[in-house]
Structure formats: C-alpha cells, structure tokens
C-alpha cells in the first residue's frame, strides 16, 4: 500500500540510532536506548543559526483567533437550538464547522500551554480556561502538565501519555480495532493520561472545572440543552474520523517502511520519532503539522514555525514527512504493517543519555521551573 510518508535520507548528525527491537515477543514497540532527538537538534540549530532564538516568544494574534473561533462556535450552537439533534443539519454543522473549530481550540490550548499567547504565565493559564469553554468539558489545566511531560520525556514509558499502552496495542491490533481507535481516539487521549500517572490537584484545576460547569449551566439555562450537545458533539468529532484529527496519528506513529523492515531484521537503524506535515490544513490548526520544528523549539509560536523551517532548512529538508492527514488515517486503519505498536518507546534513563535533558524553561516562553505534574 502507498505510504503517506515522503521518505528521504536522514542526516547523520540529526538522527539518533536506536535498536528497533521488541522487549518480548508480545511487545512490538520500537524500543530506543538513547535520548530523544529534539534537544540535540535544537542545540545544533542554535549553534548553526544563533538568531533562531529571536523567533521565540508570544504571538499576539493568537488571542484574536481564539476569540473569533469561540464567537463562531457559540453562534452555531445557539442557531441550532431549534434543530433536532439527530437531524442532518445538526450533524453536518457539528462535523464541518464545529469539529474543525473545536480542533482549532484544542490546538490553541496547545499553543497557550507553552505560554505563547501572553507574556504572563498566569494570563496564559486563565486564557486557556477561557478557550476551553466551547469544548464543553474541562481539560486545559490537566492538558498542560501532561503535554509538557510529553516534550520533556518524549517516548519514555510510563511518563509520555501520548504513547499507547501495551494493552491498547494488543487489543486493537486489527483492522476493526484500529478503526475503533480512530473513531474514538479523543476518548483515549482524554482517559489514558489519568491511567498512566495522576496529577496533583491544584487551584487551577478546580477553577477550570468550576468555570466550565458555570458556562455549561448558563448556556443550558439560556438556550436549552441542544447548544451544549452541539459543542460536546463537535469535540467528539474533532477527535474522530475527521481530516484535522489525522495530526494525532501523524505526529509520532512510525509509517516508515525501512523502519518496519528493521524491526523484523533487528538491525540498528535511525528511526525517526516525529513527523511533520506541510499541507493546507495547517491553516486551521496553528501549524501543528510543523511538528519536528515545534518539538525542537517549543517556545516558537505557530506564526513563526515556517520561518524556523526556512532558517534551518538543512536540518529539516531530509526528514520524512506526511503529505496528507486524511491519508494517514486511511493507511493507519487499512495497512497491516501500521498500528498502535508503531511508536518509539524508551525507558526512564533513555532521555538522559548524552545530556541532562530538557529543562522546564525550554518548554515554553517565559517558563519557570517546577511546574506541578511535569515529569
């Protein structure tokens, strides 16, 4: 089957060799015994292009984009209050407009988690709660520490909650299983983190919950339950079989054929862990497709990621990348060689090989150390 990945030779100085072997016959993940590649490449880019650090810092445009999308979602929600929930107009609006808008808000919260909307960290925390409102369920406060851990401990088993568990990979290792995962992946991303490790409960979590419950109550009181159903349905569809949802799988699942072959032959090969996408859907998703660039420089906002790519093009031009998020979902479901096992994992110590690893202040703009829940 044709792959959605455009492959190329990976530059030796940016590739991290790893053994593509399984821990046991029942464990088919790609296990790495080295640190993740992004901090190494970040340091190399800074050395080659010291001016790259000028791209870091908040993007004022983000807050206006968030306000516009929130206004759009609330307008649609209220406009549909007289439509039957099971009607075609209700579903199509939720799928075409609502899911796209709420995926946009998911990724706005992703940007804000790196302090890229305001200079003040607290202003970012509060704005994330505000951006969370049309999603219908509170999650912004919990997302941030889990996501920053994903950056700091990429691929580390038991810490990176973006990784599927062995249980998921085992039971969903079939066409129907993968189709189920893609249809309900938003639930996996919502529930899995709590099963991997628990966050300390903070006042921000309580505020996030209280603000969301108050918003939902006022919305239902003023316009009935259908607007809230629309918002929650939009959130579900945003993480289901939707073109923009392809980024969840495209970012870190290994589709590379040479890597697949190396797993069978048990040879030492450089297996990429992150894949970028440079297509038009980036316009709707805060350039999250530029994912190698984002992991290399988490403090560079969405509007400047293309400039980062151009500035350090020699570091990115030869990395494998995806050409279509829709095709990613299709291939993930139908290709027998691709599935939940196709992720790079490492043990706790793997992130520390060759260096001290990421520091909290490198994970976002104006970031301070000691973020509760980040490991």
XYZ file of C-alpha atoms in Angstrom:
375
model
C 0.000 0.000 0.000
C 1.256 3.503 -0.809
C 2.643 5.294 2.242
C 1.624 8.793 3.298
C 5.207 9.454 4.346
C 7.574 11.181 1.973
C 10.845 9.496 2.870
C 14.386 10.690 2.438
C 17.840 10.012 3.800
C 18.142 11.295 7.350
C 21.200 13.403 8.077
C 23.596 11.505 10.349
C 24.149 14.491 12.618
C 20.425 14.783 13.413
C 19.465 11.123 13.564
C 19.588 9.155 16.785
C 20.437 5.497 16.129
C 18.370 3.005 18.003
C 17.753 -0.708 18.035
C 14.348 -1.438 16.542
C 13.698 -4.485 18.672
C 10.954 -5.718 20.957
C 11.341 -6.269 24.688
C 9.395 -9.521 24.376
C 7.522 -11.429 21.685
C 4.323 -9.778 22.945
C 5.822 -6.267 22.837
C 6.240 -4.928 19.304
C 7.097 -1.287 20.030
C 10.289 0.281 18.687
C 12.446 0.402 21.837
C 15.136 3.099 21.944
C 18.146 3.157 24.233
C 19.177 6.740 23.554
C 17.762 10.171 24.371
C 15.103 11.705 22.153
C 16.467 13.637 19.145
C 14.854 17.053 19.524
C 17.039 18.693 22.132
C 20.149 17.525 20.282
C 18.876 19.052 17.038
C 17.797 22.209 18.863
C 21.330 22.723 20.147
C 22.780 22.066 16.687
C 20.401 24.596 15.103
C 21.225 27.244 17.708
C 24.922 26.671 17.063
C 24.456 26.982 13.293
C 21.874 29.797 13.431
C 22.116 31.715 16.751
C 19.499 34.192 15.504
C 16.860 31.448 15.729
C 16.187 32.325 19.373
C 14.711 35.647 18.212
C 11.735 33.663 16.891
C 10.757 32.636 20.438
C 8.062 34.426 22.384
C 4.294 35.037 22.446
C 2.187 35.682 19.341
C -0.415 38.467 19.916
C -2.571 37.197 17.016
C -3.435 34.008 18.945
C -5.888 35.673 21.308
C -7.838 37.236 18.436
C -8.041 33.909 16.600
C -9.362 32.255 19.769
C -11.983 34.973 20.265
C -13.145 34.601 16.653
C -13.483 30.818 16.850
C -15.319 30.993 20.178
C -17.766 33.515 18.684
C -18.301 31.238 15.669
C -18.955 28.173 17.829
C -21.380 29.953 20.125
C -23.235 31.405 17.136
C -23.609 27.943 15.603
C -24.616 26.384 18.914
C -27.364 28.945 19.530
C -28.547 28.860 15.906
C -29.089 25.085 16.137
C -31.134 25.211 19.346
C -34.373 24.508 17.458
C -32.984 21.693 15.281
C -33.350 18.039 16.203
C -30.079 16.592 17.487
C -30.360 13.663 15.069
C -31.124 15.889 12.083
C -28.752 16.206 9.143
C -28.213 19.999 9.554
C -27.245 19.473 13.202
C -24.743 16.707 12.432
C -23.237 18.316 9.326
C -22.748 21.638 11.121
C -21.118 19.830 14.037
C -18.833 17.856 11.700
C -17.878 20.525 9.168
C -17.816 23.669 11.296
C -17.944 22.507 14.907
C -15.303 19.781 14.773
C -12.921 21.993 12.806
C -13.486 24.881 15.225
C -13.004 22.769 18.345
C -9.904 21.113 16.880
C -8.655 24.651 16.374
C -9.386 25.383 20.040
C -7.650 22.153 21.118
C -4.558 23.419 19.340
C -4.977 26.963 20.630
C -4.817 25.473 24.140
C -1.752 23.540 22.971
C -0.129 26.851 21.958
C -1.195 28.531 25.178
C 0.269 25.665 27.237
C 3.692 26.850 26.014
C 2.934 30.441 27.163
C 2.623 31.641 23.567
C -0.461 33.870 23.818
C 0.702 36.288 26.526
C 3.965 37.083 28.265
C 2.462 36.446 31.681
C 2.281 32.718 32.539
C -0.851 33.310 34.643
C -2.559 35.171 31.791
C -1.907 32.121 29.619
C -3.352 29.765 32.255
C -6.544 31.813 32.545
C -6.903 32.294 28.789
C -6.602 28.535 28.294
C -9.589 28.065 30.602
C -11.480 30.623 28.508
C -10.542 28.867 25.245
C -11.740 25.611 26.837
C -15.341 26.820 27.249
C -16.775 25.842 23.797
C -15.234 22.387 24.150
C -17.901 21.629 26.758
C -15.734 19.631 29.176
C -12.856 20.945 31.321
C -9.384 19.797 30.345
C -6.996 22.721 29.763
C -5.479 22.710 33.257
C -4.714 18.972 33.105
C -3.525 19.078 29.492
C -0.609 21.422 30.166
C 1.487 19.288 32.574
C 0.806 16.115 30.624
C 1.771 17.843 27.367
C 4.946 19.419 28.734
C 5.934 15.995 30.061
C 5.381 14.671 26.528
C 8.018 17.178 25.374
C 10.420 16.668 28.249
C 10.116 12.864 28.292
C 9.248 12.021 24.689
C 8.695 8.287 24.333
C 9.508 7.497 27.962
C 7.363 4.557 29.013
C 5.152 5.448 31.974
C 5.579 9.219 31.532
C 4.695 10.180 27.961
C 0.915 9.832 27.953
C 0.769 10.304 24.183
C 2.082 6.731 23.895
C -0.468 3.924 23.572
C -0.199 1.348 26.311
C 0.715 -2.249 25.505
C -2.850 -3.239 26.410
C -4.296 -0.849 23.820
C -1.842 -2.018 21.166
C -2.567 -5.669 21.885
C -6.375 -5.497 21.857
C -6.666 -3.026 18.970
C -4.195 -4.812 16.703
C -6.657 -5.450 13.870
C -8.500 -3.554 11.174
C -11.615 -3.208 13.331
C -9.521 -2.367 16.372
C -7.676 0.410 14.576
C -10.941 1.713 13.108
C -12.361 1.789 16.660
C -9.282 3.658 17.889
C -9.510 6.280 15.140
C -13.243 6.754 15.720
C -12.906 7.172 19.489
C -9.339 8.423 19.779
C -10.428 11.573 21.611
C -11.557 9.323 24.480
C -8.211 7.510 24.524
C -6.345 10.820 24.743
C -8.699 12.035 27.470
C -8.646 8.932 29.685
C -5.206 7.387 29.101
C -3.179 10.100 30.918
C -5.071 9.545 34.172
C -4.295 5.834 33.985
C -0.581 6.390 33.322
C 0.046 8.775 36.232
C -2.049 11.129 38.342
C -1.511 14.871 38.513
C -1.503 16.814 41.765
C -4.826 18.661 42.114
C -4.224 22.414 42.043
C -6.384 25.509 42.378
C -6.127 25.936 38.591
C -7.742 22.526 38.034
C -10.587 23.481 40.354
C -11.008 26.829 38.615
C -11.075 25.108 35.208
C -13.806 22.731 36.396
C -15.839 25.461 38.097
C -15.641 27.827 35.109
C -16.707 25.082 32.697
C -19.616 23.931 34.834
C -20.810 27.532 35.233
C -20.563 28.173 31.489
C -22.422 24.949 30.649
C -25.114 25.756 33.214
C -25.653 29.281 31.872
C -25.741 28.032 28.276
C -28.344 25.350 29.049
C -30.388 27.730 31.195
C -30.476 30.396 28.489
C -30.882 28.271 25.353
C -31.720 24.718 26.397
C -29.567 21.584 26.177
C -29.047 21.435 22.391
C -26.285 24.082 22.185
C -24.271 22.170 24.793
C -24.907 18.896 22.956
C -23.643 20.588 19.785
C -20.425 21.717 21.489
C -19.687 18.311 23.021
C -20.534 16.534 19.758
C -18.158 18.929 17.966
C -15.400 17.995 20.417
C -16.005 14.286 19.889
C -15.991 14.606 16.094
C -12.846 16.745 16.254
C -11.018 13.726 17.658
C -12.731 11.127 15.496
C -12.775 10.382 11.744
C -12.105 13.977 10.756
C -9.321 15.218 8.429
C -7.840 17.502 11.088
C -7.763 14.628 13.593
C -5.156 12.957 11.420
C -2.487 15.020 13.162
C -2.853 12.938 16.347
C -1.581 9.862 14.495
C 0.706 11.610 12.002
C 2.882 13.296 14.614
C 4.636 10.298 16.187
C 3.487 6.992 14.685
C 6.151 5.331 12.534
C 4.971 4.702 8.957
C 8.497 4.418 7.515
C 8.976 1.191 5.533
C 12.687 0.896 6.289
C 11.893 1.116 9.997
C 9.273 -1.615 9.618
C 11.800 -3.866 7.921
C 14.418 -3.162 10.570
C 12.056 -4.357 13.278
C 11.844 -7.736 11.563
C 15.581 -7.934 10.851
C 16.526 -6.483 14.260
C 19.169 -4.193 12.825
C 20.455 -0.853 14.089
C 18.695 1.901 12.128
C 17.868 5.554 12.687
C 14.121 5.504 13.322
C 12.505 8.969 13.212
C 10.178 9.637 16.146
C 8.394 12.763 14.926
C 6.908 13.572 11.525
C 5.923 16.929 10.099
C 3.151 17.790 7.642
C 3.362 20.897 5.457
C -0.088 20.859 3.829
C -3.020 23.313 3.799
C -4.734 22.018 6.956
C -2.028 23.804 8.946
C -4.006 26.981 8.242
C -6.788 25.648 10.501
C -4.580 24.083 13.166
C -1.965 26.604 14.313
C 0.711 24.991 12.101
C 0.779 21.932 14.351
C 1.831 19.975 11.270
C 5.299 21.502 11.600
C 5.818 19.076 14.421
C 9.542 18.442 14.235
C 10.014 22.186 14.311
C 7.661 22.514 17.284
C 9.407 19.802 19.306
C 12.807 21.320 18.550
C 11.682 24.785 19.681
C 8.538 24.650 21.863
C 8.863 28.393 22.585
C 8.440 29.363 18.912
C 4.769 30.243 18.218
C 2.721 28.924 15.334
C 3.131 32.003 13.122
C 6.951 31.700 13.205
C 7.320 27.944 12.716
C 7.518 28.346 8.897
C 10.324 30.905 9.421
C 12.107 28.397 11.675
C 11.773 25.763 8.966
C 13.223 28.088 6.321
C 16.038 29.314 8.553
C 17.189 25.791 9.459
C 16.066 24.080 6.272
C 19.190 21.924 6.062
C 18.075 20.231 9.302
C 14.510 19.536 8.106
C 14.655 19.046 4.335
C 15.686 15.388 4.544
C 13.415 14.274 7.377
C 10.458 12.027 6.463
C 7.165 13.918 6.460
C 3.487 13.282 5.776
C 1.687 14.629 2.739
C -1.938 14.099 3.852
C -3.598 13.743 7.253
C -6.631 12.101 5.666
C -4.412 9.504 4.047
C -2.673 8.965 7.390
C -5.966 7.843 8.946
C -6.797 5.652 5.957
C -3.395 3.988 5.921
C -3.352 3.552 9.703
C -6.610 1.597 9.553
C -6.046 -0.450 6.393
C -2.303 -1.113 6.322
C -1.487 -4.325 8.182
C 2.055 -3.149 8.883
C 0.924 0.009 10.663
C -0.788 0.141 14.034
C -0.565 1.137 17.668
C 2.680 -0.812 18.062
C 4.391 1.614 15.665
C 5.699 4.021 18.285
C 9.202 4.617 19.618
C 9.496 3.955 23.349
C 12.368 4.290 25.799
C 12.895 3.572 29.447
C 13.275 6.342 32.026
C 17.049 6.573 31.636
C 16.891 6.880 27.858
C 16.006 10.564 27.996
C 19.205 11.370 29.892
C 21.778 9.697 27.634
C 24.330 12.225 26.388
C 22.914 15.183 28.288
C 20.763 16.485 31.128
C 17.577 16.549 29.074
C 15.020 19.287 28.666
C 14.649 21.947 31.344
C 11.247 23.425 32.151
C 12.309 26.876 30.947
C 12.981 25.417 27.480
C 9.410 24.095 27.162
C 7.749 27.459 26.612
C 8.155 31.226 26.547
C 8.821 32.908 29.912
C 8.605 29.494 31.553
C 9.764 28.910 35.098
C 10.981 25.690 36.678
C 9.000 23.425 38.949
C 5.739 23.020 37.002
C 3.348 20.820 39.064
C 2.774 17.477 37.356
C 5.601 17.747 34.793
C 7.986 14.790 34.967
